[in-house]
JSON list of C-alpha atoms in Angstrom, two decimals:
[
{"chain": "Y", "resi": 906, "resn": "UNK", "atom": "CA", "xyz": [170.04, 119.25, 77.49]},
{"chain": "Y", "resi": 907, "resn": "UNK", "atom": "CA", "xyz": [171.38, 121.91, 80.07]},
{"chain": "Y", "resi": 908, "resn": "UNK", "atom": "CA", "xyz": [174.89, 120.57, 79.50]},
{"chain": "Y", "resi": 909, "resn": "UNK", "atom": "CA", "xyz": [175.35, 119.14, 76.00]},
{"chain": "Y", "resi": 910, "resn": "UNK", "atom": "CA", "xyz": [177.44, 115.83, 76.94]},
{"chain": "Y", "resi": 911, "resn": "UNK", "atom": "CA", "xyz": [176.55, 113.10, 75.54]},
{"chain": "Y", "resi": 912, "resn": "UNK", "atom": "CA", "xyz": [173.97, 110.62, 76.81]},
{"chain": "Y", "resi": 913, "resn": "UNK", "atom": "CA", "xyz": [177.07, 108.27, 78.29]},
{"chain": "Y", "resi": 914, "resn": "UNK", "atom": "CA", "xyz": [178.52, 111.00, 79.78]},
{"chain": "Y", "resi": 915, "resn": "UNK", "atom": "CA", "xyz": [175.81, 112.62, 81.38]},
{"chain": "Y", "resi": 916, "resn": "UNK", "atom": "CA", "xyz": [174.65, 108.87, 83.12]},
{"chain": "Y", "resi": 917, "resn": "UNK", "atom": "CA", "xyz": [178.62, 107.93, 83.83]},
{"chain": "Y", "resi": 918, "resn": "UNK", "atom": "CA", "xyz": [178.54, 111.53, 85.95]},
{"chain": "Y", "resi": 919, "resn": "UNK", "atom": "CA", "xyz": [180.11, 111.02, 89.94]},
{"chain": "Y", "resi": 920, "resn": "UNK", "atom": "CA", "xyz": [179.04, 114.02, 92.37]},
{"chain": "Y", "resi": 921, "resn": "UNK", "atom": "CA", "xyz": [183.08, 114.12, 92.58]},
{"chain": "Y", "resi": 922, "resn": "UNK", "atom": "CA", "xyz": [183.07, 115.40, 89.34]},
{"chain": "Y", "resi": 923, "resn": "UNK", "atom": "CA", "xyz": [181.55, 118.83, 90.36]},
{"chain": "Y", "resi": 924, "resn": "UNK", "atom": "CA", "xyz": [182.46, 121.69, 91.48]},
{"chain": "Y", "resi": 925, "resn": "UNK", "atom": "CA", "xyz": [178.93, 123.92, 92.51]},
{"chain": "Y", "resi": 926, "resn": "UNK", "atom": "CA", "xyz": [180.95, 126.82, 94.20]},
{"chain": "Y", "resi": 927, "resn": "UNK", "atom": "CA", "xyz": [182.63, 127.07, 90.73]},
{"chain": "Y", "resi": 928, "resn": "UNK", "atom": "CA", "xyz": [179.94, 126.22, 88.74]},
{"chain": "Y", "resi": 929, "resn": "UNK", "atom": "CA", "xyz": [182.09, 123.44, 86.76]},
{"chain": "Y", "resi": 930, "resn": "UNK", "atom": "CA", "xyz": [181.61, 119.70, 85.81]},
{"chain": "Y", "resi": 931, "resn": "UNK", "atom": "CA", "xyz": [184.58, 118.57, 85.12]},
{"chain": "Y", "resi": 932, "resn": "UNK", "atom": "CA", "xyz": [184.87, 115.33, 82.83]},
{"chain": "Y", "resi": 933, "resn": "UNK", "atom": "CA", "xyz": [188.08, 112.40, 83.66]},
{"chain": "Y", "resi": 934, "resn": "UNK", "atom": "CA", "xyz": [189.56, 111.78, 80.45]},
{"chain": "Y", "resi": 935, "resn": "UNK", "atom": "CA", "xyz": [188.81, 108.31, 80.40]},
{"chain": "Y", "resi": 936, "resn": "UNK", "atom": "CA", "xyz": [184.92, 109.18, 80.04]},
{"chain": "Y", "resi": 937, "resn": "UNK", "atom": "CA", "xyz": [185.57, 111.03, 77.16]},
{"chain": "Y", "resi": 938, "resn": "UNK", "atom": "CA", "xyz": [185.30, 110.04, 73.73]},
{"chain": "Y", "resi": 939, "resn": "UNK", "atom": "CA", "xyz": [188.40, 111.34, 72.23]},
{"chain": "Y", "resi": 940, "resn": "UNK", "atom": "CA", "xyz": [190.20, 110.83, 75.91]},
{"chain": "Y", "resi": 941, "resn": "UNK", "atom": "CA", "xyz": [190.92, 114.25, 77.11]},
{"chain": "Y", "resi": 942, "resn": "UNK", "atom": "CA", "xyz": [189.52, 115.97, 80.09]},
{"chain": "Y", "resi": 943, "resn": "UNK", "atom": "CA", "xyz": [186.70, 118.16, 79.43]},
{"chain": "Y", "resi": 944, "resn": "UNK", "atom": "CA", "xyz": [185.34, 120.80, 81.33]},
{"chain": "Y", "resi": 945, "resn": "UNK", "atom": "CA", "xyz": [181.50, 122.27, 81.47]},
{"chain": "Y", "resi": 946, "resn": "UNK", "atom": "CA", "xyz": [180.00, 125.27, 82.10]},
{"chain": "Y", "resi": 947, "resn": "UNK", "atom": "CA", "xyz": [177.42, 125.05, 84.41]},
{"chain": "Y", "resi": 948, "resn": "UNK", "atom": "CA", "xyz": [174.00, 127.42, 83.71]},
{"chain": "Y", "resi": 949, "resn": "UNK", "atom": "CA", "xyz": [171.64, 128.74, 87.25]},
{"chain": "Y", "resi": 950, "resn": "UNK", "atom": "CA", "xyz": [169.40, 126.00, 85.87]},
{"chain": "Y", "resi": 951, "resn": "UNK", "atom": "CA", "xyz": [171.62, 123.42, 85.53]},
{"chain": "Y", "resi": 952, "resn": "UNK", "atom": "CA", "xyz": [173.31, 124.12, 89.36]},
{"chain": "Y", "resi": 953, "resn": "UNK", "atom": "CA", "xyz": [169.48, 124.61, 90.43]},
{"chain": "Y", "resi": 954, "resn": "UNK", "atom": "CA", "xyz": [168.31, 120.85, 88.14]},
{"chain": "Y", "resi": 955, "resn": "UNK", "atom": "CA", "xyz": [171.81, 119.08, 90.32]},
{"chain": "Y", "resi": 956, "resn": "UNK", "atom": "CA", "xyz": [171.28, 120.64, 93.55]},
{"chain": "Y", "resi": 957, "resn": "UNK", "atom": "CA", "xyz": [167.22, 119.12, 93.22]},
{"chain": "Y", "resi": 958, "resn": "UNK", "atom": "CA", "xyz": [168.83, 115.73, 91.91]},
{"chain": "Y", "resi": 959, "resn": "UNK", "atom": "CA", "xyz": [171.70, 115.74, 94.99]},
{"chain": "Y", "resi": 960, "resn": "UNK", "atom": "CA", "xyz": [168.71, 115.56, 97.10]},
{"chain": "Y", "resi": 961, "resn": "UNK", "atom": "CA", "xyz": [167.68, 112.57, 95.81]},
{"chain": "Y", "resi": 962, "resn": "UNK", "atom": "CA", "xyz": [170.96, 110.70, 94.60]},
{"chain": "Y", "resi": 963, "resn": "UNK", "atom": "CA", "xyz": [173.61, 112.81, 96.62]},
{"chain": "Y", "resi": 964, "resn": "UNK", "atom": "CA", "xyz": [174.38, 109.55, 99.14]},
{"chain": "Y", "resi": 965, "resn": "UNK", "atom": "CA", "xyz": [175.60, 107.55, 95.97]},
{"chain": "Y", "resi": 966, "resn": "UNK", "atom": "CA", "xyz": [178.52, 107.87, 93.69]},
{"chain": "Y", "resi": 967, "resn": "UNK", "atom": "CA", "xyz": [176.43, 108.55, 90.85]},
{"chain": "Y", "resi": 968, "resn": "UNK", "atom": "CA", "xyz": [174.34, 111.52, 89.83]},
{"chain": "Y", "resi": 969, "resn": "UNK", "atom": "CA", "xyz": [172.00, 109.21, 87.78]},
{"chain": "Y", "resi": 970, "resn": "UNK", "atom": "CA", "xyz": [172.52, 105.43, 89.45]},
{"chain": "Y", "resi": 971, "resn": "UNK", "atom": "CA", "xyz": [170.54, 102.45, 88.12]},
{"chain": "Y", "resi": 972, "resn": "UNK", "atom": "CA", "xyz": [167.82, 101.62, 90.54]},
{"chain": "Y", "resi": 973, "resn": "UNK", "atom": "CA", "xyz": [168.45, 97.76, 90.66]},
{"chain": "Y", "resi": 974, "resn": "UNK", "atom": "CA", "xyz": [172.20, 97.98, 90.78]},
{"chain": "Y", "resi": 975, "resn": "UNK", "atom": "CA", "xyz": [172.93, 101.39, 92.36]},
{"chain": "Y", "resi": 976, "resn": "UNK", "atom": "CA", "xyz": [176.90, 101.44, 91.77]},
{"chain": "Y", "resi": 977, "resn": "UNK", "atom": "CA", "xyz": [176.10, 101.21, 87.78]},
{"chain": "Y", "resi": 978, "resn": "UNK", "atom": "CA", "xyz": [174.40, 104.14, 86.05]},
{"chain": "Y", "resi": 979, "resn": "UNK", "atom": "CA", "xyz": [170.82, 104.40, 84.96]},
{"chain": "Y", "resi": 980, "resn": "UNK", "atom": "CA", "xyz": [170.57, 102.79, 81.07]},
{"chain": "Y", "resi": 981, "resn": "UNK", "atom": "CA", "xyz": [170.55, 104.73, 78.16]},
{"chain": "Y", "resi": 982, "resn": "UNK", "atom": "CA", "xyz": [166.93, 103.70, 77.33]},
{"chain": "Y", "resi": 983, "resn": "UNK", "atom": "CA", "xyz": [165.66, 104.34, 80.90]},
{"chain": "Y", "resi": 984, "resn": "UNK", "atom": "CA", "xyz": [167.65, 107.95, 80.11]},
{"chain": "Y", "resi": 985, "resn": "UNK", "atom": "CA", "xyz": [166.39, 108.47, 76.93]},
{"chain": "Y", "resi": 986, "resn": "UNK", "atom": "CA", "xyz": [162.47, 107.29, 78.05]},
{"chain": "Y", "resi": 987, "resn": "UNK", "atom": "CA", "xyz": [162.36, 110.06, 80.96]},
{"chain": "Y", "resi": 988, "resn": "UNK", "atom": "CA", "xyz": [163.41, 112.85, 78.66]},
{"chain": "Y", "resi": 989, "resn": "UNK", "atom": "CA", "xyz": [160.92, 111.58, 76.10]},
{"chain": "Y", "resi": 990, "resn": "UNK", "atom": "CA", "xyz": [158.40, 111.69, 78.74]},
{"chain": "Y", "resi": 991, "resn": "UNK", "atom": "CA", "xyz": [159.61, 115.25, 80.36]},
{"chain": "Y", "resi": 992, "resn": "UNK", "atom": "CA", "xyz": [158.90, 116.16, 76.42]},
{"chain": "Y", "resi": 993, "resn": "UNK", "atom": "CA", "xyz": [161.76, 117.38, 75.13]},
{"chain": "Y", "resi": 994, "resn": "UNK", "atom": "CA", "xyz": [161.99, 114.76, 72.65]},
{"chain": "Y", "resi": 995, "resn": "UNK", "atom": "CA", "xyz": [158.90, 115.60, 70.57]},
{"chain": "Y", "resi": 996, "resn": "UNK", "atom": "CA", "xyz": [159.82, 113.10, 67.57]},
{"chain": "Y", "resi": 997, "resn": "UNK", "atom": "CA", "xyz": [161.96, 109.88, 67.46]},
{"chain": "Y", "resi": 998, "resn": "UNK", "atom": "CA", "xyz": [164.25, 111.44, 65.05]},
{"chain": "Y", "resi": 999, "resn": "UNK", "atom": "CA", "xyz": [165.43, 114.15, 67.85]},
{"chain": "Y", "resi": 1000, "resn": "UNK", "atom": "CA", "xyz": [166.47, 111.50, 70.31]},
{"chain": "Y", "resi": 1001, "resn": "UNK", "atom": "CA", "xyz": [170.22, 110.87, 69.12]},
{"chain": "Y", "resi": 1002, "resn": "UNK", "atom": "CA", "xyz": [172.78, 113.00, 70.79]},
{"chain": "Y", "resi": 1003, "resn": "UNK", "atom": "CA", "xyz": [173.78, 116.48, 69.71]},
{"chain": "Y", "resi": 1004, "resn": "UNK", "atom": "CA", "xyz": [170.54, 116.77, 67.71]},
{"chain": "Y", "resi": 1005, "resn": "UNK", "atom": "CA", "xyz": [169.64, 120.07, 69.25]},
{"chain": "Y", "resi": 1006, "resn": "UNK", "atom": "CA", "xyz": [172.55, 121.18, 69.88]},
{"chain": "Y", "resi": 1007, "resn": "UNK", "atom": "CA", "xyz": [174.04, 120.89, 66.34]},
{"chain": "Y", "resi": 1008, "resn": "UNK", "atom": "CA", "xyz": [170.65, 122.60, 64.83]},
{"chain": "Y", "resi": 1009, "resn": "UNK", "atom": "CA", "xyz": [171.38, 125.31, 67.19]},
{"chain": "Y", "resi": 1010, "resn": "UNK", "atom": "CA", "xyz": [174.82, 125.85, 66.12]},
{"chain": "Y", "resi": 1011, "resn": "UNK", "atom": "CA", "xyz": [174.26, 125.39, 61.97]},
{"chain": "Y", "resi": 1012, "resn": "UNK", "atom": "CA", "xyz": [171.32, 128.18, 62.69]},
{"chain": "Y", "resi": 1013, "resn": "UNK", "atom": "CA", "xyz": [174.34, 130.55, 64.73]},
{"chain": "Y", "resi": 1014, "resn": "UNK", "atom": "CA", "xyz": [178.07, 129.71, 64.14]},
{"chain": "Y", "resi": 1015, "resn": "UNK", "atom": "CA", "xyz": [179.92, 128.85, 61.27]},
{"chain": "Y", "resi": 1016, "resn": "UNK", "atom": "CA", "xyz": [180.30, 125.02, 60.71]},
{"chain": "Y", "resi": 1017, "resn": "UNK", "atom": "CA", "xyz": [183.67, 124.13, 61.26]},
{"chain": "Y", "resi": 1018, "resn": "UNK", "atom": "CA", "xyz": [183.31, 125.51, 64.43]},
{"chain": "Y", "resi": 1019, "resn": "UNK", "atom": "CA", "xyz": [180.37, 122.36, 65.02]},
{"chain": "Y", "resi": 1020, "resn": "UNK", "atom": "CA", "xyz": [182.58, 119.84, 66.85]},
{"chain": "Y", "resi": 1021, "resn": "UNK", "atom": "CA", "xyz": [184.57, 122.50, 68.77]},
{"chain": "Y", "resi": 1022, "resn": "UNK", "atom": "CA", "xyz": [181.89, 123.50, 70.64]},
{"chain": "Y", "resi": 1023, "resn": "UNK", "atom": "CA", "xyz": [181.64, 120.62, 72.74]},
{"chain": "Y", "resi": 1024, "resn": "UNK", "atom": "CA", "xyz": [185.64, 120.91, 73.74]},
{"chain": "Y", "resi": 1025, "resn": "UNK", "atom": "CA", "xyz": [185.66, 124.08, 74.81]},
{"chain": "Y", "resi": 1026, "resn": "UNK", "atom": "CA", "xyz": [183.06, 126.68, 73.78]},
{"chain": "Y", "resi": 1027, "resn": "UNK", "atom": "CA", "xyz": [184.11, 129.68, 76.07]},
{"chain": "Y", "resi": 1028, "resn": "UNK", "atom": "CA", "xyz": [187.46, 129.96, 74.95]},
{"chain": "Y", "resi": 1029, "resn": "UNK", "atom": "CA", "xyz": [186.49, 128.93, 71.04]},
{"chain": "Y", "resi": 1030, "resn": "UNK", "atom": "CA", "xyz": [183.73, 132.09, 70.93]},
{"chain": "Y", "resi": 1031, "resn": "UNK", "atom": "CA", "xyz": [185.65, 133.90, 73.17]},
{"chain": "Y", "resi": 1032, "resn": "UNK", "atom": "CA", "xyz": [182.79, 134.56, 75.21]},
{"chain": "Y", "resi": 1033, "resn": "UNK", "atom": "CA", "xyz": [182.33, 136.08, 78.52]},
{"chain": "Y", "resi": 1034, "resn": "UNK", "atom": "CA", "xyz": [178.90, 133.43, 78.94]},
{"chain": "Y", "resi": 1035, "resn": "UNK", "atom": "CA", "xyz": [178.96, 129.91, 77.78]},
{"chain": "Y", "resi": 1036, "resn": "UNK", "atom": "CA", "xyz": [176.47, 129.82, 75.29]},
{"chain": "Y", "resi": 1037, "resn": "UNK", "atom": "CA", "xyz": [175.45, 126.68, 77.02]},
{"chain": "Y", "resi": 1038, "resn": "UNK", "atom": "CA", "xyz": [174.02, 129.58, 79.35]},
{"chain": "Y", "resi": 1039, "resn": "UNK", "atom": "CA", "xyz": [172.31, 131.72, 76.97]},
{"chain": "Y", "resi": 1040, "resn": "UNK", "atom": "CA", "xyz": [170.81, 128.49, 75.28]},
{"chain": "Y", "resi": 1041, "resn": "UNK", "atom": "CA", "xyz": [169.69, 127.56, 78.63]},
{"chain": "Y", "resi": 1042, "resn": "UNK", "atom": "CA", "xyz": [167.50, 130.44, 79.19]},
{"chain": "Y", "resi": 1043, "resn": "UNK", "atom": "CA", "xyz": [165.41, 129.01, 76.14]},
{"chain": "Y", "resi": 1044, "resn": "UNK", "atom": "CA", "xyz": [164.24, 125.85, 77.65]}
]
């Protein structure tokens, strides 16, 4: 939600991956979708929601491991089921990825500009804040 990867993405995520000085979370290539590295903005309440989970999942590779096999991540279902719970899923129909996101943007920026917000959103708004940050501030 604070981030706007997709669902793989976000349970595939290493602590390597992340740069907290530089507030950064920076995506391999070959976890990408179309294969090219991909870099995210990082919000106060994201850093503040990774810095909570490093406490609890900092001494493995990944930020969201599955509990029986620990060097896998967590399931999509076990994913999707704690955001459901945390309530930010208030109907089925919002559950599949980009959802909110994508509402957000047909309600603020111009269409074919949809899909380029996920590669790189500072430097396609030309933006001084990642709107990933200002959208933050709203949940």
């Amino acid at each position: 939600m604070l981030t706007f990867v997709r669902s793989g993405e976000l349970r595939g995520a290493r602590w390597e991956e992340f740069d907290l000085d530089n507030k950064v979370w920076s995506i391999p290539s070959e976890r990408m979708k179309m294969k090219r590295p991909h870099e995210v903005p990082l919000s106060a309440q994201a850093l503040d929601v990774i810095k909570r989970i490093k406490r609890i999942t900092g001494h493995y590779e990944l930020l969201f491991p599955s509990e029986t096999k620990p060097d896998e991540p967590m399931s999509d279902n076990t994913m999707r089921q704690a955001m459901f719970k945390m309530g930010y899923f208030p109907k089925a129909k919002d559950t599949k990825d980009g959802k909110i996101a994508k509402t957000y943007l047909k309600l603020h920026v111009s269409d074919e500009s949809e899909h380029s917000f996920r590669f790189n959103p500072i430097t396609h708004f030309g933006l001084n804040r990642s709107p990933v940050s200002v959208l933050s501030d709203h949940f």
